[in-house]
Short mmCIF file of C-alpha atoms in Angstrom, two decimals:
data_model
loop_
_atom_site.label_atom_id
_atom_site.label_comp_id
_atom_site.label_asym_id
_atom_site.label_seq_id
_atom_site.Cartn_x
_atom_site.Cartn_y
_atom_site.Cartn_z
CA MET A 1 -0.92 8.29 16.79
CA ASN A 2 1.96 8.83 14.31
CA ARG A 3 0.11 9.88 11.12
CA GLU A 4 2.01 8.56 8.12
CA ARG A 5 1.85 10.88 5.33
CA ASP A 6 3.59 8.96 2.59
CA THR A 7 1.18 6.68 0.63
CA LEU A 8 3.93 4.58 -0.55
CA VAL A 9 4.61 3.46 3.07
CA VAL A 10 0.95 3.17 4.08
CA GLY A 11 0.44 0.95 0.99
CA ARG A 12 3.73 -0.91 2.05
CA VAL A 13 5.54 -0.31 -1.28
CA ILE A 14 8.40 1.15 1.04
CA GLY A 15 8.91 -1.98 3.00
CA ASP A 16 8.04 -4.72 0.64
CA VAL A 17 9.91 -3.27 -2.60
CA LEU A 18 11.73 -0.21 -1.66
CA ASP A 19 13.62 1.40 1.20
CA PRO A 20 12.48 4.95 2.21
CA PHE A 21 13.76 7.42 -0.22
CA THR A 22 13.23 11.25 -1.18
CA ARG A 23 11.45 12.06 -4.36
CA THR A 24 13.56 14.38 -6.41
CA VAL A 25 12.27 13.95 -9.81
CA PRO A 26 8.69 14.24 -11.22
CA LEU A 27 7.27 11.04 -12.65
CA SER A 28 4.13 10.71 -14.52
CA VAL A 29 2.70 7.35 -15.67
CA ILE A 30 -0.38 7.65 -17.94
CA TYR A 31 -2.54 5.02 -19.34
CA SER A 32 -4.71 6.35 -22.08
CA SER A 33 -4.84 9.81 -20.68
CA ARG A 34 -5.54 8.63 -17.30
CA GLU A 35 -2.80 9.47 -14.93
CA VAL A 36 -1.86 6.94 -12.23
CA THR A 37 -1.95 8.26 -8.61
CA ASN A 38 -0.64 6.09 -5.66
CA GLY A 39 -3.20 3.39 -4.72
CA CYS A 40 -5.76 4.14 -7.54
CA ASN A 41 -7.51 0.96 -9.14
CA LEU A 42 -6.88 -0.14 -12.72
CA LYS A 43 -8.31 -3.02 -14.52
CA PRO A 44 -6.15 -5.20 -16.69
CA SER A 45 -8.17 -4.01 -19.67
CA ALA A 46 -6.86 -0.51 -18.92
CA VAL A 47 -3.30 -1.36 -18.62
CA VAL A 48 -2.98 -3.72 -21.83
CA HIS A 49 -0.75 -1.36 -23.58
CA GLN A 50 2.49 0.35 -22.08
CA PRO A 51 1.84 3.72 -20.76
CA ARG A 52 3.25 7.10 -21.34
CA VAL A 53 5.86 7.63 -18.82
CA GLU A 54 7.05 11.32 -18.41
CA VAL A 55 10.14 11.86 -16.54
CA GLY A 56 11.36 15.24 -15.13
CA GLY A 57 14.80 16.18 -14.12
CA THR A 58 16.91 19.04 -15.63
CA ASP A 59 19.63 18.20 -18.13
CA HIS A 60 18.49 15.84 -21.00
CA LEU A 61 21.94 15.87 -22.45
CA ARG A 62 23.65 14.41 -19.31
CA THR A 63 21.07 12.81 -16.95
CA PHE A 64 19.61 9.44 -17.58
CA TYR A 65 16.93 7.32 -15.77
CA THR A 66 16.12 3.65 -15.34
CA LEU A 67 12.40 2.64 -15.00
CA ILE A 68 11.42 -0.67 -13.35
CA MET A 69 7.81 -1.95 -13.35
CA VAL A 70 7.16 -4.76 -10.93
CA ASP A 71 4.43 -6.72 -9.23
CA PRO A 72 5.46 -7.70 -5.51
CA ASP A 73 2.11 -9.41 -5.03
CA ALA A 74 2.62 -12.20 -7.67
CA PRO A 75 1.08 -14.74 -7.95
CA SER A 76 -1.26 -13.78 -4.94
CA PRO A 77 -0.80 -11.10 -2.13
CA SER A 78 -1.32 -13.68 0.64
CA TYR A 79 1.40 -16.03 -0.97
CA PRO A 80 3.65 -13.75 -2.99
CA ASN A 81 6.32 -16.47 -3.78
CA LEU A 82 7.05 -14.86 -7.11
CA ARG A 83 7.66 -11.54 -5.59
CA GLU A 84 8.71 -9.38 -7.49
CA TYR A 85 7.39 -10.13 -10.95
CA LEU A 86 9.12 -8.02 -13.53
CA HIS A 87 6.83 -6.28 -15.98
CA TRP A 88 8.93 -3.91 -17.76
CA LEU A 89 12.55 -2.49 -17.72
CA VAL A 90 13.65 0.58 -19.70
CA THR A 91 17.02 2.45 -19.33
CA ASP A 92 18.89 5.48 -20.60
CA ILE A 93 15.69 7.54 -20.54
CA PRO A 94 16.98 11.13 -20.95
CA ALA A 95 15.80 13.66 -18.31
CA THR A 96 12.59 15.68 -19.38
CA THR A 97 11.60 13.14 -21.96
CA GLU A 98 9.55 9.90 -21.90
CA ALA A 99 10.25 6.12 -21.51
CA SER A 100 9.80 5.77 -25.25
CA PHE A 101 13.06 7.44 -25.57
CA GLY A 102 15.07 4.99 -23.61
CA GLN A 103 16.22 1.49 -24.11
CA GLU A 104 13.74 -1.18 -23.57
CA ILE A 105 15.66 -4.09 -21.88
CA VAL A 106 12.77 -6.10 -20.84
CA SER A 107 9.46 -5.60 -23.02
CA TYR A 108 6.19 -4.41 -21.41
CA LYS A 109 4.10 -7.25 -20.21
CA SER A 110 0.57 -6.25 -19.14
CA PRO A 111 -0.63 -7.13 -15.65
CA SER A 112 -3.22 -9.89 -15.50
CA PRO A 113 -3.58 -10.92 -11.85
CA VAL A 114 -5.73 -13.84 -11.28
CA LEU A 115 -5.79 -14.01 -7.27
CA GLY A 116 -6.29 -11.18 -4.99
CA ILE A 117 -5.53 -7.47 -5.54
CA HIS A 118 -1.93 -6.74 -6.61
CA ARG A 119 0.17 -3.63 -6.18
CA ILE A 120 2.02 -2.68 -9.55
CA VAL A 121 4.89 -0.51 -8.66
CA PHE A 122 6.88 1.89 -10.93
CA VAL A 123 10.29 2.88 -9.66
CA LEU A 124 12.57 5.31 -11.19
CA PHE A 125 16.54 5.55 -10.58
CA GLN A 126 19.03 7.99 -11.78
CA GLN A 127 21.87 6.55 -13.65
CA LEU A 128 25.52 7.55 -13.18
CA GLY A 129 25.93 7.87 -16.84
CA HIS A 130 25.02 5.70 -19.78
CA GLN A 131 24.52 2.24 -18.42
CA THR A 132 24.90 -1.22 -20.03
CA VAL A 133 22.26 -3.37 -18.37
CA TYR A 134 21.64 -7.04 -18.80
CA ALA A 135 18.21 -8.46 -18.71
CA PRO A 136 17.63 -11.00 -16.05
CA GLY A 137 17.08 -14.63 -17.27
CA TRP A 138 13.38 -14.52 -16.20
CA ARG A 139 10.81 -12.14 -14.96
CA GLN A 140 9.76 -13.71 -11.50
CA ASN A 141 11.60 -13.33 -8.35
CA PHE A 142 13.19 -10.07 -9.45
CA ASN A 143 14.71 -8.07 -6.66
CA THR A 144 14.58 -4.30 -7.19
CA ARG A 145 16.94 -3.48 -4.28
CA ASP A 146 19.58 -5.89 -5.56
CA PHE A 147 19.23 -4.64 -9.13
CA ALA A 148 19.86 -1.20 -7.88
CA GLU A 149 22.90 -2.11 -5.94
CA LEU A 150 24.27 -4.21 -8.74
CA TYR A 151 24.06 -1.50 -11.26
CA ASN A 152 24.95 1.35 -8.68
CA LEU A 153 21.61 3.09 -9.03
CA GLY A 154 21.43 4.46 -5.43
CA SER A 155 18.02 5.16 -3.84
CA PRO A 156 15.19 5.65 -6.16
CA VAL A 157 14.26 9.35 -7.23
CA ALA A 158 10.49 8.63 -7.84
CA ALA A 159 7.88 5.87 -7.44
CA VAL A 160 4.23 5.33 -7.98
CA TYR A 161 1.91 2.36 -7.77
CA PHE A 162 -1.61 1.30 -8.51
CA ASN A 163 -3.87 -1.70 -7.54
CA CYS A 164 -4.82 -4.11 -10.11
CA GLN A 165 -7.11 -7.23 -9.74
CA ARG A 166 -8.72 -9.55 -12.34
CA GLU A 167 -11.23 -7.90 -14.70
CA SER A 168 -14.19 -9.45 -13.03
CA GLY A 169 -12.99 -8.70 -9.42
CA THR A 170 -15.41 -7.46 -6.92
CA GLY A 171 -12.87 -4.95 -4.94
CA GLY A 172 -12.11 -7.57 -2.40
CA ARG A 173 -15.62 -7.86 -1.15
CA ARG A 174 -17.30 -11.39 -1.07
CA MET A 175 -20.93 -10.55 -0.83
CA GLN A 176 -22.87 -7.70 -2.52
CA ALA A 177 -24.14 -5.36 0.15
CA MET B 1 12.60 -8.62 8.26
CA GLU B 2 12.67 -7.19 11.61
CA GLU B 3 14.35 -4.07 10.28
CA LEU B 4 11.79 -3.55 7.58
CA TRP B 5 9.15 -3.65 10.23
CA ARG B 6 11.02 -0.97 12.34
CA ASP B 7 11.15 1.48 9.16
CA ILE B 8 7.67 0.90 8.56
CA ALA B 9 5.96 3.87 10.44
CA LEU B 10 2.88 2.00 11.53
CA SER B 11 2.49 3.11 15.09
CA ALA B 12 0.41 0.06 16.26
CA VAL B 13 2.98 -2.44 14.86
CA THR B 14 6.07 -0.54 16.19
CA ALA B 15 4.48 -0.28 19.54
CA ALA B 16 3.66 -4.02 19.48
CA THR B 17 6.71 -5.40 17.95
CA ALA B 18 9.00 -3.27 20.24
CA SER B 19 7.83 -5.35 23.24
CA THR B 20 8.27 -8.60 22.01
CA SER B 21 10.77 -10.63 19.85
CA LEU B 22 9.72 -11.51 16.44
CA ASP B 23 11.33 -14.83 16.12
CA LEU B 24 8.27 -16.81 16.12
CA GLY B 25 9.58 -18.92 13.28
CA THR B 26 7.70 -18.05 10.15
CA SER B 27 7.16 -20.80 7.78
CA ASN B 28 5.22 -18.47 5.39
CA PRO B 29 7.36 -16.88 2.79
CA SER B 30 5.06 -13.84 2.75
CA CYS B 31 7.51 -12.64 5.59
CA ASP B 32 6.32 -9.47 6.95
CA ASP B 33 2.59 -10.04 7.23
CA ALA B 34 3.21 -13.62 8.62
CA SER B 35 5.38 -12.37 11.37
CA LEU B 36 2.99 -9.71 12.52
CA GLN B 37 0.13 -12.12 12.54
CA ASP B 38 2.04 -14.74 14.26
CA PHE B 39 2.62 -12.30 16.89
CA LEU B 40 -1.06 -11.35 16.98
CA ALA B 41 -2.00 -15.08 16.93
CA GLY B 42 0.59 -15.94 19.81
CA PRO B 43 -1.35 -15.34 22.86
CA LEU B 44 -4.40 -16.88 21.12
CA ASN B 45 -2.55 -19.98 20.27
CA ARG B 46 -4.89 -22.41 22.01
CA PRO B 47 -7.92 -24.78 21.06
CA LEU B 48 -10.64 -22.28 21.78
CA VAL B 49 -10.54 -18.59 20.86
CA LEU B 50 -12.04 -16.61 23.76
CA PRO B 51 -14.56 -14.05 22.36
CA PRO B 52 -14.51 -10.42 23.38
CA PRO B 53 -15.37 -9.61 27.08
CA THR B 54 -18.80 -10.61 27.95
CA PRO B 55 -21.29 -7.91 29.07
CA LEU B 56 -20.82 -8.90 32.62
CA PRO B 57 -18.37 -7.14 34.62
CA PRO B 58 -15.16 -9.18 35.34
CA SER B 59 -15.25 -9.68 39.04
CA PRO B 60 -18.63 -10.96 39.40
CA ALA B 61 -18.03 -13.23 36.24
CA GLU B 62 -15.13 -14.82 37.98
CA GLY B 63 -17.32 -15.32 41.13
CA LEU B 64 -19.93 -17.07 38.96
CA GLY B 65 -17.31 -19.29 37.43
CA LEU B 66 -15.61 -20.26 40.72
CA CYS B 67 -18.86 -20.94 42.38
CA LEU B 68 -20.45 -23.08 39.51
CA ASN B 69 -21.27 -25.92 41.71
CA SER B 70 -22.71 -23.90 44.61
CA ALA B 71 -26.36 -23.28 44.84
CA PRO B 72 -27.78 -20.53 42.66
CA ALA B 73 -29.54 -19.36 45.88
CA ASP B 74 -26.20 -17.71 46.86
CA PHE B 75 -26.86 -14.95 44.13
CA ASN B 76 -30.40 -14.10 45.14
CA ASP B 77 -29.28 -11.09 47.24
CA THR B 78 -27.47 -9.54 44.15
CA ASN B 79 -29.70 -7.70 41.71
CA ALA B 80 -31.94 -9.32 39.37
CA SER B 81 -29.95 -8.86 36.18
CA MET B 82 -27.13 -10.89 37.54
CA THR B 83 -29.20 -13.79 38.72
CA ALA B 84 -30.97 -13.80 35.27
CA ALA B 85 -27.60 -13.69 33.48
CA ALA B 86 -26.02 -16.30 35.53
CA PRO B 87 -27.41 -19.52 34.11
CA PRO B 88 -27.10 -18.85 30.43
CA HIS B 89 -23.50 -17.98 30.97
CA ALA B 90 -22.51 -21.11 33.15
CA PRO B 91 -22.10 -23.56 30.42
CA GLN B 92 -19.93 -21.01 28.56
CA PHE B 93 -17.65 -20.42 31.85
CA ASP B 94 -17.45 -24.25 31.91
CA ALA B 95 -15.98 -24.29 28.42
CA TYR B 96 -13.56 -21.25 29.18
CA PHE B 97 -12.08 -22.92 32.17
CA CYS B 98 -11.67 -26.36 30.69
CA PRO B 99 -10.45 -25.80 27.12
CA ALA B 100 -8.71 -29.06 27.03
CA ASN B 101 -11.72 -30.92 27.85
CA SER B 102 -14.14 -29.50 25.24
CA SER B 103 -11.23 -29.95 22.37
CA SER B 104 -11.03 -33.59 23.29
CA GLY B 105 -14.77 -33.65 23.04
CA PHE B 106 -14.26 -33.44 19.30
CA SER B 107 -12.49 -36.28 17.29
CA SER B 108 -9.32 -37.15 18.91
CA THR B 109 -7.05 -37.62 15.74
CA GLY B 110 -8.63 -34.95 13.36
CA GLY B 111 -8.71 -32.35 16.19
CA SER B 112 -5.34 -31.06 16.07
CA SER B 113 -5.18 -30.54 12.28
CA THR B 114 -8.64 -28.78 12.24
CA ARG B 115 -7.11 -26.54 14.77
CA ASP B 116 -4.15 -26.00 12.79
CA HIS B 117 -6.17 -25.34 9.70
CA ARG B 118 -8.45 -22.91 11.48
CA HIS B 119 -5.42 -21.32 12.94
CA LYS B 120 -3.70 -20.98 9.53
CA ARG B 121 -7.04 -19.65 7.96
CA MET B 122 -7.32 -17.20 10.82
CA ILE B 123 -3.78 -15.81 10.16
CA LYS B 124 -4.35 -15.67 6.45
CA ASN B 125 -7.80 -13.58 7.10
CA ARG B 126 -5.88 -11.46 9.32
CA GLU B 127 -3.15 -10.65 6.78
CA SER B 128 -5.88 -10.06 4.14
CA ALA B 129 -7.61 -7.81 6.48
CA ALA B 130 -4.49 -5.89 7.28
CA ARG B 131 -3.65 -5.47 3.54
CA SER B 132 -7.21 -4.20 2.96
CA ARG B 133 -6.98 -1.54 5.68
CA ALA B 134 -3.60 -0.70 4.20
CA ARG B 135 -5.27 -0.14 0.96
CA LYS B 136 -8.04 1.87 2.19
CA GLN B 137 -5.62 4.05 4.24
CA ALA B 138 -3.35 4.60 1.35
CA TYR B 139 -6.36 5.87 -0.83
CA THR B 140 -7.52 8.16 1.86
CA ASN B 141 -4.05 9.34 2.34
CA GLU B 142 -3.60 10.09 -1.27
CA LEU B 143 -6.85 12.00 -1.51
CA GLU B 144 -6.02 14.06 1.33
CA ILE B 145 -2.62 15.10 -0.18
CA GLU B 146 -4.48 15.82 -3.51
CA VAL B 147 -7.02 18.10 -1.79
CA ALA B 148 -4.28 19.99 0.05
CA HIS B 149 -2.35 20.48 -3.15
CA LEU B 150 -5.42 21.51 -4.98
CA LEU B 151 -6.44 24.15 -2.36
CA GLU B 152 -2.94 25.61 -2.48
CA GLU B 153 -2.93 25.88 -6.14
CA ASN B 154 -6.50 27.41 -6.02
CA ALA B 155 -5.19 30.06 -3.43
CA LYS B 156 -2.10 30.84 -5.66
CA LEU B 157 -4.23 31.08 -8.83
CA LYS B 158 -6.77 33.42 -7.16
CA LYS B 159 -4.01 35.56 -5.86
CA GLN B 160 -2.29 35.72 -9.37
CA TYR B 161 -5.85 36.64 -10.85
CA GLU B 162 -6.40 39.46 -8.38
CA GLU B 163 -2.83 40.83 -9.07
CA LEU B 164 -3.40 40.82 -12.91
CA ALA B 165 -6.82 42.31 -12.54
CA VAL B 166 -5.25 45.13 -10.49
CA ALA B 167 -2.37 45.62 -13.09
CA ALA B 168 -4.75 45.60 -15.95
CA ALA B 169 -7.06 48.24 -14.28
CA GLN B 170 -3.78 50.52 -13.68
CA LEU B 171 -2.96 50.15 -17.25
CA LEU B 172 -6.48 51.04 -18.55
CA GLN B 173 -6.46 54.23 -16.52
CA LYS B 174 -3.23 55.42 -17.80
CA HIS B 175 -3.38 54.77 -21.47
CA SER B 176 -6.05 55.12 -24.13
CA PRO B 177 -7.62 51.72 -25.24
CA LYS B 178 -6.68 52.30 -28.69
CA LYS B 179 -3.06 52.69 -27.87
CA LEU B 180 -2.88 49.68 -25.66
CA LEU B 181 -4.44 47.58 -28.23
CA ILE B 182 -1.91 48.67 -30.70
CA THR B 183 0.93 47.81 -28.30
CA ILE B 184 -0.48 44.41 -27.55
CA LEU B 185 -0.90 43.46 -31.13
CA ARG B 186 2.48 44.46 -31.98
CA LYS B 187 3.79 42.34 -29.15
CA CYS B 188 1.74 39.47 -30.26
CA LYS B 189 3.25 39.54 -33.79
CA VAL B 190 6.53 39.06 -32.32
#
């Protein structure tokens, strides 16, 4: 059996949101000193405030990144007709710094899923230079692929995702064992 | 959509989808899962869902089905387990071989929509199960990567520690402890 080593593929983030890419820049997303690892579970109460997003890279004077945060499972994973729901959009993040040093185009809206278990995806793109980016008219039905093409962002340089369900969720199980 | 499926390296899926065309007409906007589940549901797209293979071996089972109307005495020569098993399975085989009859045994007008509902429910449940499995696999995958990474780091650190211990021991042999201390303190001030 061909064992897939990339968690982004296994979790279908590559497929539903992104095309296959190579990670070239370190990306750390930290909610109250808890770092997000792919597929980890976070409750809405843990992600109310925007996380600290540390970005790697080498040249902070010349290299800038765009950060996109989307929910591809909105409003519910079994009927995601609002895919992708845009939670946050920050551009002009200088390399080796954090998202707070960039330009917030779309403000952080904390995830609050009602139905099902949603994947919340962070994607990092490298910009060609300083970029004038226009905010979309609404958050729902955002398309990361199209956005990247529109602004010539190329392939992502990093991505990470976590799972989020409603505060009182049972983790997908109907009955207590 | 089909291209997406080919890219995703799920071997079971790629093997399955390669052998069949995916234009089963998905009405559900949750595209990828729907097309896979439609494919899975395809062969089972009839009123009755056949349960997994019965404990009886296939050839005697067919023989039983074909000879339902013949006298049970015919099977007296076979071993006891088969004759004991034959009667309980007979009504089930009846249903297997006449699916149309049993479905019409239910209400005539509500029958088809109930079937559709059940069918849709089954597809949704399958998708949900697939997502759940993917979540679980992704978590396990991530843990394995983490473990491998930590083991590597641990080995590296241990090696570094040993090298440093050796270097320190050598230094202590050569120089007096007092002289070393002065040198270190001087370096720290800078």
